[in-house]
Coordinates of C-alpha atoms in Angstrom, one line a residue:
Chain A
M23 CA 0.0 0.0 0.0
A24 CA 1.3 3.5 -0.9
Q25 CA 0.0 4.7 2.5
D26 CA 2.5 2.5 4.3
L27 CA 5.5 4.1 2.4
P28 CA 7.3 7.2 3.6
Q29 CA 5.6 10.4 2.4
L30 CA 7.2 12.6 -0.2
L31 CA 5.6 16.1 -0.7
I32 CA 5.6 17.6 -4.2
I33 CA 4.1 21.1 -4.3
H34 CA 4.9 21.8 -8.0
P35 CA 6.0 18.9 -10.2
P36 CA 9.6 19.3 -11.4
L37 CA 10.1 18.9 -15.2
S38 CA 11.8 15.5 -14.8
L39 CA 9.0 14.0 -12.6
T40 CA 7.4 12.1 -15.5
H41 CA 10.7 10.3 -16.0
I42 CA 11.2 9.3 -12.3
E43 CA 7.6 9.0 -11.1
S44 CA 7.2 5.3 -11.4
Q45 CA 10.4 4.7 -9.5
L46 CA 9.5 7.2 -6.8
S47 CA 6.1 5.7 -6.4
R48 CA 7.6 2.3 -5.5
K49 CA 9.5 3.9 -2.5
F50 CA 7.3 6.8 -1.5
H51 CA 3.7 7.8 -1.0
L52 CA 3.6 10.8 -3.3
L53 CA 1.7 13.8 -1.9
R54 CA 0.8 15.6 -5.1
A55 CA -0.2 19.1 -3.8
W56 CA -0.6 20.6 -7.3
E57 CA -3.3 18.2 -8.2
S58 CA -5.3 18.7 -5.0
E59 CA -8.4 20.9 -5.0
I60 CA -8.0 22.1 -1.5
P61 CA -5.9 25.3 -0.9
L62 CA -2.2 24.7 -0.5
D63 CA -2.0 25.8 3.2
Q64 CA -4.8 23.4 4.1
F65 CA -3.2 20.6 2.1
L66 CA 0.1 21.2 3.9
T67 CA -1.6 21.4 7.3
T68 CA -3.1 17.9 6.7
Y69 CA 0.3 16.4 6.5
A70 CA 2.2 18.9 8.7
R71 CA 3.1 16.3 11.4
S72 CA 4.0 13.5 9.1
V73 CA 5.8 14.7 6.1
Q74 CA 9.6 14.5 6.4
A75 CA 10.8 14.8 2.8
M76 CA 9.9 17.1 -0.1
L77 CA 10.9 17.1 -3.8
S78 CA 11.1 20.7 -4.9
S79 CA 10.8 22.3 -8.3
P80 CA 12.6 25.5 -9.4
I81 CA 9.3 27.4 -9.0
T82 CA 8.6 26.2 -5.4
R83 CA 9.7 29.0 -3.0
V84 CA 11.2 27.1 -0.1
N85 CA 11.2 30.0 2.4
A86 CA 10.4 30.6 6.1
D87 CA 6.6 30.9 5.3
L88 CA 6.5 27.5 3.8
L89 CA 8.8 25.8 6.2
R90 CA 6.8 27.1 9.2
L91 CA 3.9 24.9 7.9
L92 CA 6.1 21.8 7.7
P93 CA 7.6 21.3 11.2
A94 CA 8.5 17.7 10.6
L95 CA 10.4 18.3 7.4
K96 CA 14.0 17.0 7.4
L97 CA 15.0 16.9 3.7
V98 CA 14.4 19.0 0.6
A99 CA 15.6 17.3 -2.6
T100 CA 15.7 19.2 -5.9
P101 CA 16.4 18.0 -9.4
T102 CA 18.3 21.1 -10.4
A103 CA 21.8 22.5 -9.5
G104 CA 20.5 25.9 -8.6
V105 CA 19.1 26.6 -5.1
N106 CA 18.2 30.3 -5.5
N107 CA 14.5 29.4 -4.9
M108 CA 15.5 28.2 -1.4
D109 CA 16.2 30.1 1.8
L110 CA 19.3 28.1 2.8
V111 CA 19.8 29.9 6.1
E112 CA 16.3 29.1 7.2
C113 CA 16.7 25.5 6.2
R114 CA 20.0 25.3 8.2
Q115 CA 18.4 26.8 11.3
R116 CA 15.6 24.3 11.1
G117 CA 18.0 21.4 10.6
I118 CA 16.6 20.6 7.2
S119 CA 19.0 19.1 4.7
V120 CA 19.0 20.3 1.1
T121 CA 20.3 18.1 -1.7
P122 CA 20.6 19.9 -5.0
S123 CA 21.5 17.8 -8.0
G124 CA 25.1 19.0 -8.0
S125 CA 26.9 17.8 -11.0
A126 CA 24.5 15.0 -11.9
F127 CA 23.1 17.0 -14.9
S128 CA 26.3 18.9 -15.8
E129 CA 27.0 16.7 -18.9
D130 CA 23.5 17.1 -20.2
V131 CA 23.5 20.8 -19.7
A132 CA 26.9 21.1 -21.4
D133 CA 25.6 19.1 -24.4
I134 CA 22.6 21.5 -24.6
A135 CA 25.0 24.5 -24.5
I136 CA 27.1 23.1 -27.4
G137 CA 23.9 22.3 -29.3
L138 CA 22.7 25.8 -28.9
L139 CA 26.1 27.3 -29.8
I140 CA 26.4 25.3 -33.0
D141 CA 22.7 25.8 -33.8
V142 CA 23.1 29.6 -33.7
H143 CA 26.4 29.6 -35.6
R144 CA 25.3 27.2 -38.2
K145 CA 21.7 28.4 -38.3
I146 CA 20.3 24.9 -37.9
S147 CA 16.9 25.8 -36.5
A148 CA 16.5 28.7 -38.9
A149 CA 17.5 26.6 -41.9
D150 CA 15.1 23.8 -40.8
R151 CA 12.3 26.5 -40.7
Y152 CA 13.4 27.6 -44.2
V153 CA 13.1 24.1 -45.6
R154 CA 9.8 23.4 -43.9
K155 CA 8.4 26.6 -45.4
R156 CA 9.4 25.1 -48.8
L157 CA 11.7 28.0 -49.5
W158 CA 14.7 25.9 -50.5
T159 CA 12.9 24.9 -53.7
S160 CA 11.5 28.4 -54.4
K161 CA 14.2 30.8 -53.2
G162 CA 17.3 28.7 -53.4
E163 CA 20.2 28.0 -51.0
Y164 CA 20.0 29.2 -47.4
P165 CA 23.0 31.4 -46.4
L166 CA 25.9 29.5 -44.9
G167 CA 26.5 29.7 -41.2
F168 CA 29.8 30.7 -39.6
K169 CA 32.6 28.8 -37.8
L170 CA 32.9 28.6 -34.1
G171 CA 35.8 30.7 -33.0
G172 CA 37.1 31.9 -29.7
I173 CA 34.6 31.0 -27.0
G174 CA 34.3 32.5 -23.5
I175 CA 32.9 30.4 -20.6
V176 CA 31.3 32.5 -17.9
G177 CA 31.5 30.5 -14.6
F178 CA 33.8 27.6 -14.5
G179 CA 32.1 25.0 -12.2
N180 CA 31.0 21.5 -13.2
I181 CA 29.0 22.7 -16.2
G182 CA 31.6 25.2 -17.4
S183 CA 34.3 22.5 -17.2
E184 CA 32.2 20.0 -19.3
V185 CA 31.5 22.8 -21.8
G186 CA 35.3 23.5 -22.0
K187 CA 36.1 19.8 -22.9
R188 CA 33.6 19.9 -25.7
L189 CA 34.8 23.2 -27.1
E190 CA 38.4 22.0 -27.1
A191 CA 37.3 19.0 -29.2
C192 CA 35.6 21.4 -31.6
G193 CA 39.0 23.2 -32.1
C194 CA 37.8 26.4 -30.4
I195 CA 40.1 28.7 -28.5
V196 CA 38.6 28.5 -25.0
S197 CA 38.7 31.4 -22.5
Y198 CA 36.9 31.7 -19.2
N199 CA 35.9 34.0 -16.4
S200 CA 35.3 32.8 -12.8
R201 CA 35.9 34.1 -9.3
R202 CA 39.5 32.9 -9.4
K203 CA 42.0 31.7 -12.0
Q204 CA 42.2 27.9 -11.9
Q205 CA 45.8 26.6 -12.1
A206 CA 46.7 23.9 -14.6
L207 CA 43.9 24.8 -16.9
P208 CA 45.0 25.2 -20.5
Y209 CA 42.4 28.0 -21.1
L210 CA 42.8 31.8 -21.1
F211 CA 41.6 33.4 -17.9
Y212 CA 39.9 36.9 -17.8
S213 CA 39.3 38.4 -14.4
N214 CA 36.1 40.2 -15.6
V215 CA 33.4 39.3 -18.0
H216 CA 33.7 42.5 -20.0
E217 CA 37.3 41.7 -21.0
L218 CA 36.2 38.1 -21.8
A219 CA 33.4 39.4 -24.1
A220 CA 35.9 41.8 -25.8
N221 CA 38.2 38.9 -26.6
T222 CA 35.9 36.2 -27.8
N223 CA 33.3 35.6 -30.5
A224 CA 30.7 34.0 -28.1
L225 CA 29.9 33.8 -24.4
I226 CA 28.4 30.7 -22.8
I227 CA 26.8 31.5 -19.4
C228 CA 27.3 28.6 -17.0
C229 CA 27.4 30.3 -13.6
A230 CA 24.8 30.3 -10.8
L231 CA 22.5 33.2 -10.2
T232 CA 23.6 35.2 -7.1
D233 CA 23.4 38.9 -6.1
Q234 CA 26.8 39.3 -7.8
T235 CA 25.8 37.7 -11.1
H236 CA 22.3 39.2 -11.3
H237 CA 22.3 41.2 -14.6
M238 CA 26.1 40.7 -14.9
I239 CA 25.6 40.5 -18.7
K240 CA 24.5 44.1 -19.3
K241 CA 24.7 46.7 -22.0
E242 CA 28.5 47.2 -21.8
V243 CA 29.3 43.5 -21.9
L244 CA 27.0 43.0 -24.9
S245 CA 28.6 45.9 -26.7
A246 CA 32.0 44.4 -26.1
L247 CA 30.8 41.1 -27.5
G248 CA 30.0 43.0 -30.7
R249 CA 27.8 42.8 -33.8
E250 CA 28.9 39.3 -34.7
G251 CA 29.1 38.0 -31.1
V252 CA 26.8 35.2 -29.9
I253 CA 25.5 34.6 -26.4
V254 CA 24.3 31.2 -25.0
N255 CA 22.7 31.0 -21.6
V256 CA 22.3 27.7 -19.8
G257 CA 22.7 29.3 -16.4
Q258 CA 19.7 31.3 -15.2
G259 CA 17.7 33.9 -17.0
A260 CA 18.3 36.9 -14.7
I261 CA 22.1 36.7 -15.2
I262 CA 21.5 38.6 -18.4
D263 CA 19.7 41.9 -18.5
E264 CA 17.0 40.5 -20.7
K265 CA 15.5 43.8 -21.9
E266 CA 19.0 44.9 -23.0
L267 CA 19.7 41.6 -24.7
V268 CA 16.4 41.9 -26.6
R269 CA 17.2 45.5 -27.6
C270 CA 20.7 44.4 -28.9
L271 CA 19.3 41.5 -30.8
V272 CA 16.5 43.5 -32.4
H273 CA 18.9 46.3 -33.5
G274 CA 21.6 43.8 -34.7
E275 CA 24.1 45.0 -32.1
I276 CA 25.0 41.4 -31.3
G277 CA 25.0 38.5 -33.7
G278 CA 22.7 35.9 -32.1
A279 CA 21.6 34.1 -29.0
G280 CA 20.8 30.5 -27.8
L281 CA 18.6 30.8 -24.7
D282 CA 17.8 27.8 -22.5
V283 CA 16.6 30.1 -19.7
F284 CA 14.7 33.4 -19.4
E285 CA 14.2 36.0 -16.7
N286 CA 10.5 35.4 -16.2
E287 CA 9.7 31.9 -17.4
P288 CA 7.6 30.8 -19.2
H289 CA 7.4 34.4 -20.5
V290 CA 9.6 34.8 -23.5
P291 CA 10.0 38.4 -24.9
Q292 CA 7.9 38.3 -28.0
E293 CA 10.2 40.5 -30.0
L294 CA 12.5 37.3 -30.2
F295 CA 9.8 35.3 -32.1
A296 CA 10.5 37.4 -35.2
L297 CA 14.3 36.8 -35.2
D298 CA 16.1 34.0 -37.1
N299 CA 19.3 34.4 -35.2
V300 CA 18.0 33.2 -31.9
V301 CA 17.1 29.7 -30.6
L302 CA 14.6 29.5 -27.8
S303 CA 14.5 26.5 -25.5
P304 CA 11.8 26.0 -22.9
A305 CA 14.3 24.7 -20.3
Chain B
M23 CA 41.0 45.4 -65.8
A24 CA 39.2 42.1 -65.1
Q25 CA 39.7 41.2 -68.8
D26 CA 43.5 41.0 -68.3
L27 CA 43.1 38.5 -65.5
P28 CA 43.1 34.7 -66.1
Q29 CA 39.5 33.5 -66.8
L30 CA 37.7 31.4 -64.3
L31 CA 34.5 29.6 -65.6
I32 CA 31.6 29.1 -63.2
I33 CA 28.6 27.3 -64.6
H34 CA 26.5 27.1 -61.4
P35 CA 27.6 29.1 -58.4
P36 CA 28.7 27.0 -55.5
L37 CA 27.1 27.8 -52.2
S38 CA 30.2 29.4 -50.8
L39 CA 30.7 31.8 -53.8
T40 CA 29.3 34.8 -52.0
H41 CA 32.0 34.4 -49.4
I42 CA 34.9 34.1 -51.7
E43 CA 33.7 36.2 -54.7
S44 CA 35.5 39.4 -53.9
Q45 CA 38.8 37.6 -53.3
L46 CA 38.4 35.6 -56.5
S47 CA 37.5 38.7 -58.5
R48 CA 40.8 40.3 -57.7
K49 CA 42.7 37.4 -59.3
F50 CA 40.4 36.1 -61.9
H51 CA 38.0 37.3 -64.6
L52 CA 34.9 35.4 -63.5
L53 CA 32.9 34.0 -66.4
R54 CA 29.4 33.7 -64.8
A55 CA 27.6 31.3 -67.1
W56 CA 24.5 31.0 -64.9
E57 CA 23.8 34.8 -65.2
S58 CA 24.2 34.8 -69.0
E59 CA 21.1 34.9 -71.2
I60 CA 22.7 33.0 -74.0
P61 CA 22.4 29.2 -74.0
L62 CA 25.1 27.4 -72.1
D63 CA 26.7 25.7 -75.1
Q64 CA 27.0 29.0 -76.9
F65 CA 28.4 30.6 -73.8
L66 CA 31.0 27.9 -73.5
T67 CA 31.9 28.0 -77.2
T68 CA 32.7 31.8 -76.8
Y69 CA 35.4 30.9 -74.3
A70 CA 36.3 27.5 -75.5
R71 CA 39.8 28.4 -76.6
S72 CA 40.7 30.6 -73.7
V73 CA 39.3 29.2 -70.5
Q74 CA 41.8 27.0 -68.5
A75 CA 40.2 26.9 -65.1
M76 CA 36.7 26.2 -63.8
L77 CA 35.2 26.4 -60.3
S78 CA 32.5 23.7 -60.1
S79 CA 29.5 23.3 -57.9
P80 CA 28.1 19.9 -56.8
I81 CA 25.3 20.3 -59.4
T82 CA 27.6 20.9 -62.3
R83 CA 28.1 17.6 -64.1
V84 CA 31.7 17.6 -65.2
N85 CA 31.4 14.8 -67.8
A86 CA 32.7 14.1 -71.3
D87 CA 30.0 16.2 -73.0
L88 CA 31.0 19.2 -71.0
L89 CA 34.7 18.7 -71.3
R90 CA 34.5 18.3 -75.1
L91 CA 33.3 21.9 -75.2
L92 CA 36.3 23.1 -73.2
P93 CA 39.4 21.9 -74.9
A94 CA 41.7 24.4 -73.2
L95 CA 40.6 23.4 -69.7
K96 CA 43.4 22.4 -67.3
L97 CA 41.9 22.6 -63.8
V98 CA 38.6 21.9 -62.1
A99 CA 38.4 23.3 -58.6
T100 CA 35.5 22.4 -56.3
P101 CA 34.6 23.7 -52.9
T102 CA 33.3 20.3 -51.7
A103 CA 35.0 17.0 -50.7
G104 CA 32.8 14.9 -52.9
V105 CA 33.6 14.4 -56.6
N106 CA 30.8 12.1 -57.7
N107 CA 29.5 14.9 -60.0
M108 CA 32.8 14.5 -62.0
D109 CA 33.9 11.9 -64.5
L110 CA 37.4 11.5 -63.1
V111 CA 38.6 9.1 -65.8
E112 CA 37.6 11.5 -68.5
C113 CA 39.4 14.3 -66.6
R114 CA 42.6 12.2 -66.3
Q115 CA 42.6 11.3 -70.0
R116 CA 42.3 14.9 -70.9
G117 CA 45.1 15.9 -68.5
I118 CA 42.8 18.0 -66.4
S119 CA 43.6 18.4 -62.7
V120 CA 40.8 18.1 -60.2
T121 CA 41.2 19.7 -56.8
P122 CA 38.4 18.8 -54.4
S123 CA 38.4 20.6 -51.0
G124 CA 39.8 17.5 -49.3
S125 CA 39.8 18.0 -45.6
A126 CA 39.5 21.8 -45.6
F127 CA 35.9 21.7 -44.5
S128 CA 36.0 18.5 -42.3
E129 CA 35.9 20.4 -39.0
D130 CA 32.9 22.5 -40.2
V131 CA 31.0 19.4 -41.3
A132 CA 31.9 17.6 -38.1
D133 CA 30.5 20.6 -36.1
I134 CA 27.3 20.4 -38.1
A135 CA 27.0 16.7 -37.5
I136 CA 27.3 17.2 -33.7
G137 CA 24.9 20.1 -33.9
L138 CA 22.3 17.9 -35.7
L139 CA 22.9 15.0 -33.4
I140 CA 22.4 17.1 -30.2
D141 CA 19.4 18.9 -31.9
V142 CA 17.6 15.7 -32.5
H143 CA 18.4 14.2 -29.1
R144 CA 17.6 17.4 -27.2
K145 CA 14.7 18.4 -29.5
I146 CA 16.2 21.9 -29.9
S147 CA 14.6 22.9 -33.2
A148 CA 11.3 21.3 -32.2
A149 CA 11.3 23.1 -28.8
D150 CA 12.2 26.4 -30.5
R151 CA 9.1 25.9 -32.7
Y152 CA 7.1 25.1 -29.6
V153 CA 8.1 28.4 -27.9
R154 CA 7.6 30.4 -31.1
K155 CA 4.0 29.1 -31.4
R156 CA 3.5 30.4 -27.8
L157 CA 2.7 26.9 -26.5
W158 CA 5.1 27.1 -23.5
T159 CA 2.7 29.6 -21.8
S160 CA -0.5 27.8 -22.9
K161 CA 0.4 24.1 -22.8
G162 CA 3.3 24.0 -20.3
E163 CA 6.7 22.4 -20.4
Y164 CA 8.0 20.7 -23.6
P165 CA 9.0 17.1 -23.1
L166 CA 12.6 16.6 -22.1
G167 CA 15.1 15.3 -24.7
F168 CA 17.3 12.3 -24.2
K169 CA 21.0 11.8 -23.6
L170 CA 23.6 11.0 -26.3
G171 CA 24.6 7.4 -25.8
G172 CA 26.6 5.0 -27.9
I173 CA 27.2 6.6 -31.3
G174 CA 28.3 4.8 -34.5
I175 CA 30.3 6.7 -37.2
V176 CA 29.9 5.3 -40.7
G177 CA 33.0 6.1 -42.7
F178 CA 36.1 7.0 -40.8
G179 CA 37.9 9.6 -43.0
N180 CA 38.7 13.2 -42.2
I181 CA 35.2 14.1 -41.3
G182 CA 34.6 10.8 -39.3
S183 CA 37.7 11.4 -37.3
E184 CA 36.7 15.0 -36.4
V185 CA 33.3 13.7 -35.4
G186 CA 34.9 11.0 -33.2
K187 CA 36.9 13.7 -31.3
R188 CA 33.8 15.7 -30.5
L189 CA 31.8 12.6 -29.5
E190 CA 34.6 11.5 -27.1
A191 CA 34.5 14.9 -25.4
C192 CA 30.7 14.6 -25.1
G193 CA 31.3 11.3 -23.1
C194 CA 29.8 9.1 -25.8
I195 CA 30.9 5.5 -26.4
V196 CA 32.2 5.8 -30.0
S197 CA 32.0 2.9 -32.5
Y198 CA 32.7 3.0 -36.3
N199 CA 32.5 1.1 -39.5
S200 CA 34.9 1.6 -42.4
R201 CA 36.6 -0.4 -45.0
R202 CA 39.3 -1.6 -42.6
K203 CA 39.9 -1.4 -38.9
Q204 CA 42.2 1.4 -38.0
Q205 CA 44.9 0.4 -35.5
A206 CA 45.6 2.5 -32.4
L207 CA 42.1 4.0 -32.5
P208 CA 40.3 3.8 -29.1
Y209 CA 36.9 3.2 -30.7
L210 CA 35.0 -0.1 -31.3
F211 CA 35.2 -1.3 -34.9
Y212 CA 32.3 -3.1 -36.6
S213 CA 33.1 -4.6 -40.0
N214 CA 29.5 -4.0 -41.3
V215 CA 27.1 -1.2 -40.9
H216 CA 24.2 -3.6 -39.8
E217 CA 26.2 -4.7 -36.7
L218 CA 27.1 -1.1 -36.0
A219 CA 23.5 0.0 -36.1
A220 CA 22.5 -2.9 -33.8
N221 CA 25.0 -1.9 -31.2
T222 CA 24.6 1.9 -31.1
N223 CA 21.9 4.5 -30.4
A224 CA 22.7 6.7 -33.4
L225 CA 24.5 6.5 -36.7
I226 CA 26.4 9.5 -38.2
I227 CA 26.9 9.0 -41.9
C228 CA 30.3 10.5 -42.9
C229 CA 31.3 8.4 -45.9
A230 CA 31.5 9.3 -49.6
L231 CA 28.9 8.2 -52.1
T232 CA 30.2 5.3 -54.2
D233 CA 28.6 2.3 -55.9
Q234 CA 29.3 0.4 -52.7
T235 CA 27.7 3.0 -50.3
H236 CA 24.7 3.8 -52.5
H237 CA 21.6 2.9 -50.4
M238 CA 23.9 1.2 -47.9
I239 CA 21.5 2.5 -45.1
K240 CA 18.5 0.4 -46.1
K241 CA 15.5 -1.2 -44.3
E242 CA 17.5 -3.8 -42.4
V243 CA 20.0 -1.3 -41.1
L244 CA 17.2 1.1 -40.0
S245 CA 15.4 -1.8 -38.3
A246 CA 18.6 -2.7 -36.4
L247 CA 19.0 0.9 -35.3
G248 CA 15.5 0.5 -33.7
R249 CA 12.6 2.6 -32.4
E250 CA 14.8 5.0 -30.4
G251 CA 17.7 5.1 -32.8
V252 CA 18.7 8.4 -34.5
I253 CA 20.3 8.8 -37.9
V254 CA 22.4 11.9 -38.9
N255 CA 23.6 12.2 -42.5
V256 CA 26.4 14.7 -43.4
G257 CA 27.7 12.4 -46.2
Q258 CA 25.5 12.4 -49.3
G259 CA 21.8 11.8 -49.7
A260 CA 21.8 8.6 -51.7
I261 CA 23.8 6.7 -49.1
I262 CA 20.5 6.3 -47.4
D263 CA 17.5 4.7 -49.1
E264 CA 15.4 7.8 -48.5
K265 CA 12.0 6.3 -49.2
E266 CA 12.7 3.7 -46.6
L267 CA 14.0 6.3 -44.1
V268 CA 10.8 8.3 -44.6
R269 CA 8.7 5.3 -44.1
C270 CA 10.5 4.4 -40.9
L271 CA 10.2 7.9 -39.5
V272 CA 6.5 8.2 -40.4
H273 CA 5.8 4.9 -38.7
G274 CA 7.9 5.6 -35.7
E275 CA 10.2 2.6 -36.5
I276 CA 13.3 4.8 -35.8
G277 CA 13.6 7.6 -33.3
G278 CA 14.6 10.6 -35.4
A279 CA 16.9 12.0 -38.0
G280 CA 19.1 15.1 -38.7
L281 CA 19.6 15.4 -42.4
D282 CA 22.1 17.7 -44.0
V283 CA 21.8 16.0 -47.4
F284 CA 19.0 14.5 -49.5
E285 CA 18.8 12.1 -52.4
N286 CA 17.3 14.6 -54.8
E287 CA 18.2 18.1 -53.6
P288 CA 16.5 20.6 -53.2
H289 CA 13.6 18.2 -53.1
V290 CA 12.9 17.1 -49.5
P291 CA 10.2 14.4 -49.0
Q292 CA 7.2 16.4 -47.7
E293 CA 6.2 13.7 -45.2
L294 CA 9.1 15.0 -43.2
F295 CA 7.6 18.5 -42.8
A296 CA 5.0 17.1 -40.4
L297 CA 7.6 15.4 -38.1
D298 CA 9.0 17.0 -34.9
N299 CA 11.8 14.4 -34.6
V300 CA 13.6 15.4 -37.7
V301 CA 15.9 18.4 -38.4
L302 CA 16.2 19.4 -42.1
S303 CA 19.3 21.3 -43.3
P304 CA 19.6 22.7 -46.8
A305 CA 23.3 21.8 -47.1

């Protein structure tokens, strides 16, 4: 009986739930709050004394208000590496463990970063659209894409390092920016992201969102990247000043973008829908 | 004066012409046959005695009929690696040199192969289409893609070897099929493409089109690849039995395809336009 299994609270379903649900169901009694018709606080109150574990989604705000309703909680697991939806201080004070995914998905995210980078440079999605509109037969060849060149990695953690490996194999000159220079790394280090942008053809944003990185990619950095520069974001949306990015793309002040994250998901600035030099991924 | 420069005949413009035209114009007087209003044979007759060099496109058939009209010809340059549009025996008998691009574009083609492979696995173009149709806000998350796994390279020349490097960096188990096993290569060798398909999750076609490779990827090979298998073709269209490929895709007998080449370009089988698990590139 599911009722005999330990409870696992899920307030909003994380994207990967469909893939792990059957496995989880064998070991836990899943409390599916998002499917319940009773208001969330009532739902939580029902299980307040019993629920010890919760699986969180990036949109679940794990803050003092929520934790107050769950006095028995001991563990918050999350299928993402980012924890900026969680009040970690509050969790620590209440003795609640937090287990982010860490590097478990780094290789997948790095693959997506390379996929987006090549897609923008080689115009893969735009060319696919061109063929599907039957323009190849009526209007002739689609313009060629351009080569990958010098690429800058912003944030050199697990994801950044996996991205670096892949870029090296593609013959790119790899540069990076992170809090400190990493010894024994064969890549060029730039101590600030502006210098990195000025010396590369594309930036791949792999860092976490913090107070320091919020809107770190702003007007000056985009200008330094230049009219042929490409930006790929697999970090978090708010690392880029999205309004400024949209303005630069619309006015051709940068060359293109591959975006796996947005500032206000699932809202995507609709100016981007008209552009062929951007690739939009609903992360 | 352009007229004082050596003549360079171009019957059909190769795709890359726009990129190299200004450089070429400085060194050659370009004879742009495709822009002329007089019939091609008359055009060629006008220059028959003088033209010694020709830049060919993959659709220019360099055969005995053409070469007979160009008795002064000494060189055919082509911006592609493939030469199956040329009668090499006839060229040799007439003392005409042929200079295919060789490995000059191998890295670019390998980048495109990896871009198509990741695109199909991670549903990048399909997800971009989903976002642009504003379905992310109305219908919710797009299904997750799947990991790259064991990948088989068909044809291990310059392009295949560049593809191998990139796959290794992506953490894939790399296997290959070619005429002979290459010593000192850390990849698994399969002596036939059927075995390769049966033991991998995706095939990347990198070989040249010859009598031996024509329709080498046929029904049995596609069945061996299986319902989740992916095929990427950056070789030439006719290496795959395209009718059979379309049938397998339409019936879900293979998992997806990234196609940079087609059997009868620019004709693309229109059944593919309805499928989200294919990426179509007008090479």
